[in-house]
Amino acid sequence: GAARLAAMTDLHGTLRRLEATVRARIAAGEAEASYVASLMRRGHGHVARKVGEEALELIIAAVEGEEPEIVAEAADLVFHLTILLSARGIDWDSIAEELERRAGTSGHAEKAARTA
């Protein structure tokens, strides 16, 4: 409905706000008060493993769960991916640019170009 359309049209704004919050919490480094900072304290490898765990949880939900669970797990994955990207100095604009670069290209052709 209208709420879903409004959410879709503001996805970029939502990702920018999430990214800004994550970056601020990484910069503050207050592990006792911030989940993001507590993950970062454990290092990039820990954050990367957490992204993998969240991806697996999304896969399980996609196979066995209902829409609300899938949506929740996808949000968890995006949140943790934002932490990982931010920790490496990569922003969502870079991801959007890469997706735009690939737009209109066959997925098979794009994959072959990357592995060549």
mmCIF file of C-alpha atoms in Angstrom:
data_model
loop_
_atom_site.group_PDB
_atom_site.id
_atom_site.type_symbol
_atom_site.label_atom_id
_atom_site.label_comp_id
_atom_site.label_asym_id
_atom_site.label_seq_id
_atom_site.Cartn_x
_atom_site.Cartn_y
_atom_site.Cartn_z
ATOM 1 C CA GLY A 1 0.000 0.000 0.000
ATOM 2 C CA ALA A 2 0.906 3.648 0.415
ATOM 3 C CA ALA A 3 3.121 3.009 3.441
ATOM 4 C CA ARG A 4 5.190 0.458 1.531
ATOM 5 C CA LEU A 5 5.546 2.836 -1.431
ATOM 6 C CA ALA A 6 6.657 5.647 0.896
ATOM 7 C CA ALA A 7 9.210 3.327 2.522
ATOM 8 C CA MET A 8 10.513 2.228 -0.876
ATOM 9 C CA THR A 9 10.938 5.779 -2.106
ATOM 10 C CA ASP A 10 12.912 6.665 1.035
ATOM 11 C CA LEU A 11 15.219 3.619 1.023
ATOM 12 C CA HIS A 12 18.202 5.756 0.098
ATOM 13 C CA GLY A 13 17.437 8.153 2.971
ATOM 14 C CA THR A 14 17.026 5.248 5.370
ATOM 15 C CA LEU A 15 20.377 3.761 4.347
ATOM 16 C CA ARG A 16 22.082 7.167 4.645
ATOM 17 C CA ARG A 17 20.677 7.667 8.177
ATOM 18 C CA LEU A 18 21.709 4.151 9.198
ATOM 19 C CA GLU A 19 25.170 4.691 7.765
ATOM 20 C CA ALA A 20 25.550 8.029 9.594
ATOM 21 C CA THR A 21 24.478 6.438 12.891
ATOM 22 C CA VAL A 22 26.841 3.495 12.439
ATOM 23 C CA ARG A 23 29.765 5.770 11.544
ATOM 24 C CA ALA A 24 29.085 7.972 14.574
ATOM 25 C CA ARG A 25 29.013 4.962 16.888
ATOM 26 C CA ILE A 26 32.217 3.573 15.393
ATOM 27 C CA ALA A 27 33.892 6.966 15.860
ATOM 28 C CA ALA A 28 32.660 7.280 19.456
ATOM 29 C CA GLY A 29 33.977 3.818 20.267
ATOM 30 C CA GLU A 30 31.834 3.486 23.398
ATOM 31 C CA ALA A 31 31.556 -0.307 23.478
ATOM 32 C CA GLU A 32 29.650 -0.342 26.762
ATOM 33 C CA ALA A 33 26.879 1.866 25.357
ATOM 34 C CA SER A 34 26.902 0.884 21.681
ATOM 35 C CA TYR A 35 26.350 -2.483 20.045
ATOM 36 C CA VAL A 36 28.149 -1.206 16.925
ATOM 37 C CA ALA A 37 31.196 -0.128 18.926
ATOM 38 C CA SER A 38 31.206 -3.418 20.837
ATOM 39 C CA LEU A 39 31.313 -5.328 17.536
ATOM 40 C CA MET A 40 34.093 -3.097 16.244
ATOM 41 C CA ARG A 41 36.139 -3.614 19.390
ATOM 42 C CA ARG A 42 36.312 -7.305 18.451
ATOM 43 C CA GLY A 43 37.754 -6.478 15.006
ATOM 44 C CA HIS A 44 36.864 -6.603 11.325
ATOM 45 C CA GLY A 45 36.984 -10.394 11.270
ATOM 46 C CA HIS A 46 34.321 -10.607 13.965
ATOM 47 C CA VAL A 47 32.117 -8.131 12.104
ATOM 48 C CA ALA A 48 32.566 -10.126 8.882
ATOM 49 C CA ARG A 49 31.597 -13.360 10.656
ATOM 50 C CA LYS A 50 28.525 -11.612 12.063
ATOM 51 C CA VAL A 51 27.495 -10.642 8.512
ATOM 52 C CA GLY A 52 27.846 -14.315 7.560
ATOM 53 C CA GLU A 53 25.688 -15.402 10.501
ATOM 54 C CA GLU A 54 23.012 -12.884 9.556
ATOM 55 C CA ALA A 55 23.107 -14.049 5.927
ATOM 56 C CA LEU A 56 22.601 -17.633 7.066
ATOM 57 C CA GLU A 57 19.683 -16.603 9.272
ATOM 58 C CA LEU A 58 18.115 -14.858 6.268
ATOM 59 C CA ILE A 59 18.588 -17.970 4.129
ATOM 60 C CA ILE A 60 16.869 -20.119 6.751
ATOM 61 C CA ALA A 61 14.010 -17.628 7.073
ATOM 62 C CA ALA A 62 13.633 -17.470 3.300
ATOM 63 C CA VAL A 63 13.300 -21.249 3.099
ATOM 64 C CA GLU A 64 11.273 -21.905 6.240
ATOM 65 C CA GLY A 65 9.862 -18.609 7.500
ATOM 66 C CA GLU A 66 7.028 -16.256 6.792
ATOM 67 C CA GLU A 67 7.338 -12.738 5.389
ATOM 68 C CA PRO A 68 7.754 -10.903 8.749
ATOM 69 C CA GLU A 69 10.674 -13.143 9.721
ATOM 70 C CA ILE A 70 12.282 -12.770 6.293
ATOM 71 C CA VAL A 71 11.944 -8.984 6.477
ATOM 72 C CA ALA A 72 13.427 -8.913 9.994
ATOM 73 C CA GLU A 73 16.386 -11.086 9.008
ATOM 74 C CA ALA A 74 16.994 -9.040 5.845
ATOM 75 C CA ALA A 75 17.037 -5.883 7.978
ATOM 76 C CA ASP A 76 19.530 -7.530 10.355
ATOM 77 C CA LEU A 77 21.751 -8.401 7.396
ATOM 78 C CA VAL A 78 21.612 -4.865 5.981
ATOM 79 C CA PHE A 79 22.401 -3.436 9.439
ATOM 80 C CA HIS A 80 25.438 -5.659 9.933
ATOM 81 C CA LEU A 81 26.567 -5.155 6.331
ATOM 82 C CA THR A 82 26.415 -1.404 6.954
ATOM 83 C CA ILE A 83 28.721 -1.860 9.935
ATOM 84 C CA LEU A 84 31.165 -3.921 7.869
ATOM 85 C CA LEU A 85 31.173 -1.470 4.967
ATOM 86 C CA SER A 86 31.511 1.548 7.259
ATOM 87 C CA ALA A 87 34.381 -0.074 9.126
ATOM 88 C CA ARG A 88 36.182 -0.453 5.797
ATOM 89 C CA GLY A 89 35.410 3.140 4.726
ATOM 90 C CA ILE A 90 32.905 2.094 2.061
ATOM 91 C CA ASP A 91 29.587 3.900 1.804
ATOM 92 C CA TRP A 92 26.230 2.917 0.352
ATOM 93 C CA ASP A 93 26.748 5.408 -2.497
ATOM 94 C CA SER A 94 29.655 3.252 -3.693
ATOM 95 C CA ILE A 95 27.415 0.188 -3.651
ATOM 96 C CA ALA A 96 24.670 2.080 -5.530
ATOM 97 C CA GLU A 97 27.208 3.203 -8.150
ATOM 98 C CA GLU A 98 28.336 -0.381 -8.684
ATOM 99 C CA LEU A 99 24.744 -1.581 -9.035
ATOM 100 C CA GLU A 100 24.050 1.219 -11.517
ATOM 101 C CA ARG A 101 27.174 0.266 -13.476
ATOM 102 C CA ARG A 102 25.820 -3.261 -13.756
ATOM 103 C CA ALA A 103 22.278 -2.179 -14.685
ATOM 104 C CA GLY A 104 21.243 -3.376 -18.108
ATOM 105 C CA THR A 105 24.032 -5.949 -18.243
ATOM 106 C CA SER A 106 23.183 -9.624 -18.295
ATOM 107 C CA GLY A 107 24.055 -11.206 -14.958
ATOM 108 C CA HIS A 108 25.844 -13.991 -16.804
ATOM 109 C CA ALA A 109 27.894 -11.491 -18.833
ATOM 110 C CA GLU A 110 28.697 -9.381 -15.767
ATOM 111 C CA LYS A 111 29.870 -12.409 -13.779
ATOM 112 C CA ALA A 112 31.994 -13.640 -16.689
ATOM 113 C CA ALA A 113 33.631 -10.211 -16.946
ATOM 114 C CA ARG A 114 34.547 -10.285 -13.231
ATOM 115 C CA THR A 115 36.075 -13.772 -13.354
ATOM 116 C CA ALA A 116 37.974 -13.238 -16.608
#
